């Protein structure tokens, strides 16, 4: 990764197309924690895929254009952002599909245990799928806050987010993984609100499995494919529940029985969604271009944006996100009386954020395109409305 570790926030703003404010100017776009802004390179890659690949060569694109290898090639690019050595990440399918497969595969790594321990405040997909997986596998679903989890000898899987999707609180993965492994459990981390905005050292932390989306801070576009990580030590025994043809050791042999592909490739399920995959391919250049900062630099810039926002807020504003850097993710949440109404009112003033019921406004600090002026403007407009 590049080594510039202290960039100015908004260093890549000219590489993005931002939504428009009502007056026709660029909006102050602080919703990248929900859907990232559009990188020019993503649009160019998508147009190239349509006009110069699909239209030009048709089905030959799977080999001639390298489409078939894209899930693992992109996996290694994403893996570099989350501290994963090559060969441990695959991209494709939705976050829900990746999470379902990872939860069951994780449970199968610990046969004979009976508890799935999950964050009670997890993102809805994580909660719904944990409940479904518990019913399918016969596990008992137990919920707790990540910082209060106490896995024991009956715990098969500990499923946590790296960052709380509502409050933006960053959880201490080192401590969580340590407690889980001491009890013999497997750890599955959802990185959707962390990847692309803060360092996550999956290998160094000894995380077992992880999933994450690519349409937030990675700017892959609406519905961009998700990724899954499996530590290399589990590869040869990993037993995924979705045994799709592209995860077969020899997919074009069309054999009667499913034989898993070596390594993380066995997590591939269906035909890769190539147009969205190639849009993501273009978007990732924001992070691994030689002139871009490393992920530590991205984190420093994001924190600087959050600090500027907090400093410009009046003391009466109820900030629910921890102010300490080590406890903060990429977005800051404030509690207000009418979150939906204020979200709409801010949009009319050219500030795009999002609301989470019943009373939270979230301000996302995607450092490549958000500037310090943006952060201060958002704080001033919120204060004026309040």
Coordinates of C-alpha atoms in Angstrom, one line a residue:
X1 CA 0.0 0.0 0.0
X2 CA 1.1 3.6 -0.5
X3 CA 2.9 5.2 2.4
X4 CA 1.5 8.8 2.7
X5 CA 0.0 8.7 6.2
X6 CA -1.1 12.3 6.7
X7 CA -3.3 13.4 3.8
X8 CA -5.6 16.4 3.9
X9 CA -9.2 15.3 4.0
X10 CA -10.8 15.5 0.6
X11 CA -7.6 14.7 -1.3
X12 CA -9.4 12.8 -4.0
X13 CA -12.5 15.0 -4.3
X14 CA -11.9 15.8 -7.9
X15 CA -12.0 12.1 -8.6
X16 CA -15.7 11.9 -7.6
X17 CA -19.1 13.0 -8.9
X18 CA -21.0 14.3 -5.9
X19 CA -24.8 14.5 -5.6
X20 CA -26.2 18.0 -6.3
X21 CA -27.6 20.4 -3.7
X22 CA -30.9 22.2 -4.4
X23 CA -28.9 25.3 -5.6
X24 CA -27.0 23.2 -8.2
X25 CA -23.7 23.1 -6.3
X26 CA -22.0 20.0 -5.0
X27 CA -23.9 18.7 -1.9
X28 CA -22.1 18.3 1.4
X29 CA -22.3 14.5 1.1
X30 CA -22.0 12.8 4.5
X31 CA -23.9 9.7 3.7
X32 CA -20.9 7.6 2.5
X33 CA -21.4 5.3 5.5
X34 CA -24.6 4.3 3.7
X35 CA -23.8 4.6 0.0
X36 CA -20.5 6.1 -1.1
X37 CA -20.2 8.8 -3.7
X38 CA -19.5 7.8 -7.3
X39 CA -15.8 7.7 -8.3
X40 CA -15.1 8.7 -11.9
X41 CA -13.1 5.5 -12.3
X42 CA -16.1 3.3 -11.3
X43 CA -18.2 4.9 -14.1
X44 CA -15.4 4.5 -16.6
X45 CA -14.8 0.9 -15.7
X46 CA -18.5 0.1 -16.0
X47 CA -18.8 1.8 -19.4
X48 CA -15.7 0.0 -20.6
X49 CA -17.1 -3.3 -19.4
X50 CA -20.3 -2.7 -21.4
X51 CA -18.8 -1.2 -24.5
X52 CA -15.4 -2.7 -24.8
X53 CA -15.8 -6.1 -23.2
X54 CA -19.3 -7.4 -23.2
X55 CA -20.3 -5.8 -26.5
X56 CA -17.0 -6.7 -28.2
X57 CA -16.3 -10.3 -27.1
X58 CA -19.4 -11.6 -25.5
X59 CA -19.0 -14.9 -23.7
X60 CA -15.3 -15.0 -24.5
X61 CA -14.9 -12.3 -21.8
X62 CA -14.8 -14.9 -19.1
X63 CA -11.3 -15.8 -20.3
X64 CA -10.2 -13.0 -22.7
X65 CA -11.1 -10.2 -20.2
X66 CA -10.3 -12.1 -17.0
X67 CA -13.8 -12.1 -15.7
X68 CA -13.6 -15.6 -14.2
X69 CA -10.7 -14.7 -12.0
X70 CA -12.1 -11.4 -10.8
X71 CA -13.8 -12.6 -7.5
X72 CA -10.4 -13.6 -6.0
X73 CA -8.4 -10.8 -7.8
X74 CA -10.7 -8.2 -6.2
X75 CA -10.6 -10.2 -3.0
X76 CA -6.9 -9.6 -2.7
X77 CA -7.4 -5.9 -3.3
X78 CA -10.0 -5.7 -0.6
X79 CA -7.9 -7.9 1.6
X80 CA -5.1 -5.4 1.5
X81 CA -7.4 -2.9 3.2
X82 CA -8.3 -5.2 6.1
X83 CA -5.0 -6.8 6.9
X84 CA -5.5 -10.1 5.0
X85 CA -2.7 -11.8 3.2
X86 CA -3.5 -12.8 -0.4
X87 CA -5.7 -15.8 -1.0
X88 CA -8.1 -15.3 1.9
X89 CA -10.8 -13.0 0.5
X90 CA -13.4 -13.5 -2.2
X91 CA -15.8 -10.9 -3.7
X92 CA -19.2 -11.8 -5.0
X93 CA -22.9 -12.1 -4.1
X94 CA -24.6 -9.9 -1.6
X95 CA -23.7 -9.2 2.1
X96 CA -26.7 -11.3 3.2
X97 CA -25.6 -14.3 1.1
X98 CA -22.0 -14.0 2.3
X99 CA -23.1 -13.7 5.9
X100 CA -25.4 -16.7 5.7
X101 CA -22.7 -18.8 4.3
X102 CA -20.1 -17.6 6.8
X103 CA -22.3 -18.1 9.8
X104 CA -23.1 -21.8 8.9
X105 CA -19.5 -22.5 7.9
X106 CA -18.3 -21.1 11.2
X107 CA -20.8 -23.2 13.2
X108 CA -19.6 -26.3 11.3
X109 CA -16.0 -25.6 12.5
X110 CA -17.2 -26.3 16.0
X111 CA -19.5 -29.3 16.0
X112 CA -20.9 -30.4 19.3
X113 CA -21.3 -26.8 20.6
X114 CA -24.7 -25.3 21.0
X115 CA -24.5 -21.5 21.3
X116 CA -24.4 -18.8 18.6
X117 CA -23.4 -15.6 20.5
X118 CA -24.3 -12.4 18.5
X119 CA -24.5 -8.7 19.1
X120 CA -28.0 -7.8 20.2
X121 CA -27.6 -4.4 18.4
X122 CA -26.3 -5.9 15.2
X123 CA -27.4 -4.6 11.8
X124 CA -30.9 -6.1 11.0
X125 CA -29.5 -8.5 8.3
X126 CA -27.0 -9.9 10.8
X127 CA -29.7 -10.3 13.5
X128 CA -32.3 -11.9 11.1
X129 CA -29.8 -14.3 9.6
X130 CA -28.4 -15.2 13.0
X131 CA -31.9 -16.2 14.1
X132 CA -32.5 -18.2 10.9
X133 CA -29.1 -19.9 11.2
X134 CA -29.8 -20.8 14.8
X135 CA -33.1 -22.5 13.7
X136 CA -31.5 -24.3 10.8
X137 CA -28.5 -25.6 12.9
X138 CA -30.2 -26.2 16.2
X139 CA -28.0 -23.7 17.9
X140 CA -29.2 -21.5 20.7
X141 CA -29.0 -17.8 19.8
X142 CA -27.7 -15.7 22.7
X143 CA -27.4 -11.9 22.3
X144 CA -25.2 -9.4 24.2
X145 CA -23.3 -6.2 23.6
X146 CA -19.9 -7.0 22.1
X147 CA -18.1 -5.5 25.1
X148 CA -20.1 -7.6 27.5
X149 CA -19.9 -10.9 25.7
X150 CA -18.7 -13.9 27.8
X151 CA -18.3 -16.9 25.6
X152 CA -17.9 -20.3 27.3
X153 CA -17.2 -23.9 26.4
X154 CA -20.6 -24.2 24.7
X155 CA -20.1 -21.3 22.4
X156 CA -19.6 -22.2 18.8
X157 CA -19.6 -18.8 17.1
X158 CA -19.2 -15.2 18.3
X159 CA -20.6 -12.8 15.6
X160 CA -19.9 -9.1 16.0
X161 CA -19.5 -5.9 14.0
X162 CA -16.3 -3.9 14.0
X163 CA -18.4 -0.7 14.3
X164 CA -21.9 -0.3 15.6
X165 CA -24.1 0.7 12.6
X166 CA -26.2 3.1 14.6
X167 CA -23.9 4.9 17.0
X168 CA -20.6 4.6 15.2
X169 CA -18.9 3.1 18.2
X170 CA -15.8 1.0 17.4
X171 CA -15.6 -2.3 19.2
X172 CA -12.4 -3.7 20.6
X173 CA -11.9 -6.7 18.3
X174 CA -8.6 -7.7 20.0
X175 CA -10.3 -8.2 23.3
X176 CA -13.4 -9.9 21.7
X177 CA -11.3 -12.3 19.7
X178 CA -9.1 -13.1 22.7
X179 CA -12.1 -14.0 24.9
X180 CA -13.7 -16.1 22.2
X181 CA -10.6 -18.0 21.4
X182 CA -9.9 -18.6 25.0
X183 CA -13.3 -20.4 25.1
X184 CA -12.6 -22.2 21.9
X185 CA -15.1 -20.4 19.8
X186 CA -14.9 -19.1 16.2
X187 CA -15.2 -15.4 15.6
X188 CA -17.1 -13.9 12.6
X189 CA -16.8 -10.1 12.1
X190 CA -19.0 -7.8 10.0
X191 CA -16.7 -5.2 8.5
X192 CA -19.4 -3.3 6.5
X193 CA -19.0 -0.1 8.5
X194 CA -15.2 -0.4 8.9
X195 CA -13.7 -1.4 5.6
X196 CA -12.2 1.6 3.7
X197 CA -12.4 4.0 6.6
X198 CA -10.1 2.4 9.3
X199 CA -7.4 -0.2 9.5
X200 CA -8.6 -3.7 10.5
X201 CA -5.8 -6.3 10.9
X202 CA -7.7 -9.5 10.4
X203 CA -4.6 -11.8 10.2
X204 CA -2.9 -10.1 13.1
X205 CA -6.0 -10.3 15.3
X206 CA -6.5 -14.0 14.4
X207 CA -10.1 -13.4 13.3
X208 CA -11.5 -16.6 11.8
X209 CA -14.1 -15.3 9.3
X210 CA -15.3 -11.9 8.2
X211 CA -17.8 -10.4 5.7
X212 CA -18.4 -6.9 4.5
X213 CA -20.1 -4.8 1.9
X214 CA -18.3 -2.6 -0.7
X215 CA -20.9 0.1 -1.4
X216 CA -20.2 2.3 1.6
X217 CA -16.7 3.6 2.1
X218 CA -15.3 1.5 -0.8
X219 CA -17.7 3.4 -3.1
X220 CA -18.6 0.4 -5.3
X221 CA -22.0 1.6 -6.2
X222 CA -25.6 0.6 -5.1
X223 CA -25.8 -3.1 -4.6
X224 CA -22.1 -3.6 -5.1
X225 CA -21.0 -7.2 -4.3
X226 CA -19.9 -8.1 -0.8
X227 CA -16.8 -10.0 0.3
X228 CA -15.9 -12.8 2.6
X229 CA -12.7 -13.6 4.4
X230 CA -11.6 -16.9 5.8
X231 CA -8.3 -17.3 7.6
X232 CA -6.0 -19.7 5.8
X233 CA -5.8 -22.1 8.7
X234 CA -9.5 -23.0 8.1
X235 CA -9.4 -23.4 4.3
X236 CA -9.1 -27.1 3.9
X237 CA -11.8 -28.0 6.4
X238 CA -14.2 -25.2 5.6
X239 CA -17.7 -26.6 4.8
X240 CA -19.8 -23.9 3.2
X241 CA -23.6 -24.5 3.0
X242 CA -24.1 -22.9 -0.4
X243 CA -22.3 -25.3 -2.7
X244 CA -22.6 -23.4 -6.0
X245 CA -21.1 -24.5 -9.2
X246 CA -18.5 -21.7 -9.3
X247 CA -17.1 -22.9 -6.0
X248 CA -16.4 -26.4 -7.4
X249 CA -12.8 -27.5 -7.9
X250 CA -13.5 -28.1 -11.6
X251 CA -16.7 -26.1 -12.3
X252 CA -16.8 -26.8 -16.1
X253 CA -16.5 -30.6 -15.6
X254 CA -20.2 -30.5 -14.6
X255 CA -19.8 -33.5 -12.3
X256 CA -22.6 -35.0 -10.4
X257 CA -21.1 -34.4 -7.0
X258 CA -19.7 -31.1 -5.6
X259 CA -16.0 -31.1 -4.9
X260 CA -14.9 -27.9 -3.1
X261 CA -12.3 -25.7 -4.8
X262 CA -9.1 -25.2 -2.9
X263 CA -8.9 -22.4 -0.4
X264 CA -11.3 -19.5 -0.2
X265 CA -12.5 -20.2 -3.7
X266 CA -15.0 -22.7 -2.4
X267 CA -17.0 -19.8 -1.0
X268 CA -17.9 -18.8 -4.6
X269 CA -21.6 -19.5 -5.2
X270 CA -23.1 -18.2 -8.4
X271 CA -22.0 -16.6 -11.6
X272 CA -20.2 -13.3 -10.6
X273 CA -22.1 -10.1 -11.3
X274 CA -19.5 -8.8 -13.6
X275 CA -20.8 -5.3 -14.3
X276 CA -20.9 -4.4 -10.6
X277 CA -17.7 -6.3 -10.0
X278 CA -15.8 -4.2 -12.6
X279 CA -17.4 -0.9 -11.3
X280 CA -15.9 -1.9 -7.9
X281 CA -12.6 -2.7 -9.6
X282 CA -12.5 0.9 -10.8
X283 CA -13.6 2.3 -7.4
X284 CA -10.8 0.6 -5.5
X285 CA -8.2 2.7 -7.3
X286 CA -9.0 5.5 -4.9
X287 CA -7.2 3.4 -2.2
X288 CA -4.4 1.6 -4.0
X289 CA -3.3 4.2 -6.5
X290 CA 0.4 5.1 -5.9
X291 CA -0.6 8.6 -5.0
X292 CA -3.2 7.6 -2.5
X293 CA -2.5 7.4 1.3
X294 CA -2.4 4.0 3.1
X295 CA -5.4 3.0 5.2
X296 CA -3.8 4.5 8.3
X297 CA -3.7 7.8 6.4
X298 CA -7.4 7.5 5.5
X299 CA -8.2 6.8 9.1
X300 CA -6.3 9.9 10.3
X301 CA -8.1 12.1 7.8
X302 CA -11.5 10.6 8.7
X303 CA -10.8 11.3 12.4
X304 CA -9.8 14.8 11.6
X305 CA -13.1 15.4 9.9
X306 CA -15.0 14.0 12.8
X307 CA -13.0 16.2 15.2
X308 CA -13.8 19.3 13.1
X309 CA -17.5 18.4 13.1
X310 CA -17.6 17.9 16.9
X311 CA -15.7 21.1 17.5
X312 CA -18.3 23.1 15.5
X313 CA -21.3 21.6 17.3
X314 CA -22.9 23.6 20.1
X315 CA -22.5 21.9 23.5
X316 CA -26.3 21.2 23.7
X317 CA -26.2 18.7 20.8
X318 CA -26.5 15.1 22.1
X319 CA -23.6 13.2 20.6
X320 CA -24.0 9.4 21.1
X321 CA -20.7 8.4 19.4
X322 CA -17.7 8.1 21.7
X323 CA -15.4 11.1 21.2
X324 CA -12.2 9.1 21.8
X325 CA -10.4 8.1 18.6
X326 CA -9.8 4.6 19.6
X327 CA -13.6 4.1 20.3
X328 CA -14.9 5.8 17.1
X329 CA -15.6 4.4 13.7
X330 CA -16.1 6.4 10.5
X331 CA -19.4 8.1 11.3
X332 CA -20.8 10.2 14.2
X333 CA -24.4 9.9 15.4
X334 CA -26.4 12.6 17.2
X335 CA -29.7 12.1 19.0
X336 CA -32.5 14.5 17.9
X337 CA -36.2 14.7 18.4
X338 CA -37.2 14.4 14.8
X339 CA -34.5 12.5 12.9
X340 CA -36.4 12.0 9.7
X341 CA -37.6 15.6 9.6
X342 CA -34.1 17.0 10.3
X343 CA -32.6 14.7 7.7
X344 CA -34.9 16.1 5.1
X345 CA -34.3 19.7 6.3
X346 CA -30.6 19.3 6.0
X347 CA -31.0 17.9 2.5
X348 CA -32.9 21.1 1.5
X349 CA -29.8 23.0 2.8
X350 CA -27.5 20.9 0.7
X351 CA -26.2 18.6 3.5
X352 CA -26.9 14.9 2.8
X353 CA -26.9 12.6 5.8
X354 CA -29.1 9.7 6.9
X355 CA -31.4 8.9 9.8
X356 CA -31.9 5.8 11.8
X357 CA -35.0 5.3 13.8
X358 CA -36.2 6.5 16.1
X359 CA -33.9 9.4 16.9
X360 CA -30.5 9.3 15.3
X361 CA -28.8 11.3 12.6
X362 CA -25.6 9.8 11.2
X363 CA -22.8 11.9 9.7
X364 CA -20.3 9.8 7.7
X365 CA -16.8 11.0 7.1
X366 CA -15.5 9.4 4.0
X367 CA -12.1 11.1 3.8
X368 CA -11.3 10.8 0.1
X369 CA -14.0 13.3 -0.9
X370 CA -15.2 15.0 2.3
X371 CA -13.4 18.2 3.3
X372 CA -13.0 20.0 6.6
X373 CA -15.2 22.8 5.3
X374 CA -17.9 20.1 4.6
X375 CA -17.7 18.8 8.2
X376 CA -18.0 22.3 9.7
X377 CA -20.8 23.3 7.3
X378 CA -22.8 20.2 8.4
X379 CA -22.3 21.1 12.0
X380 CA -23.4 24.7 11.5
X381 CA -26.5 23.8 9.5
X382 CA -27.5 21.2 12.1
X383 CA -27.1 23.8 14.9
X384 CA -29.1 26.3 12.9
X385 CA -32.0 23.8 12.5
X386 CA -31.9 22.9 16.2

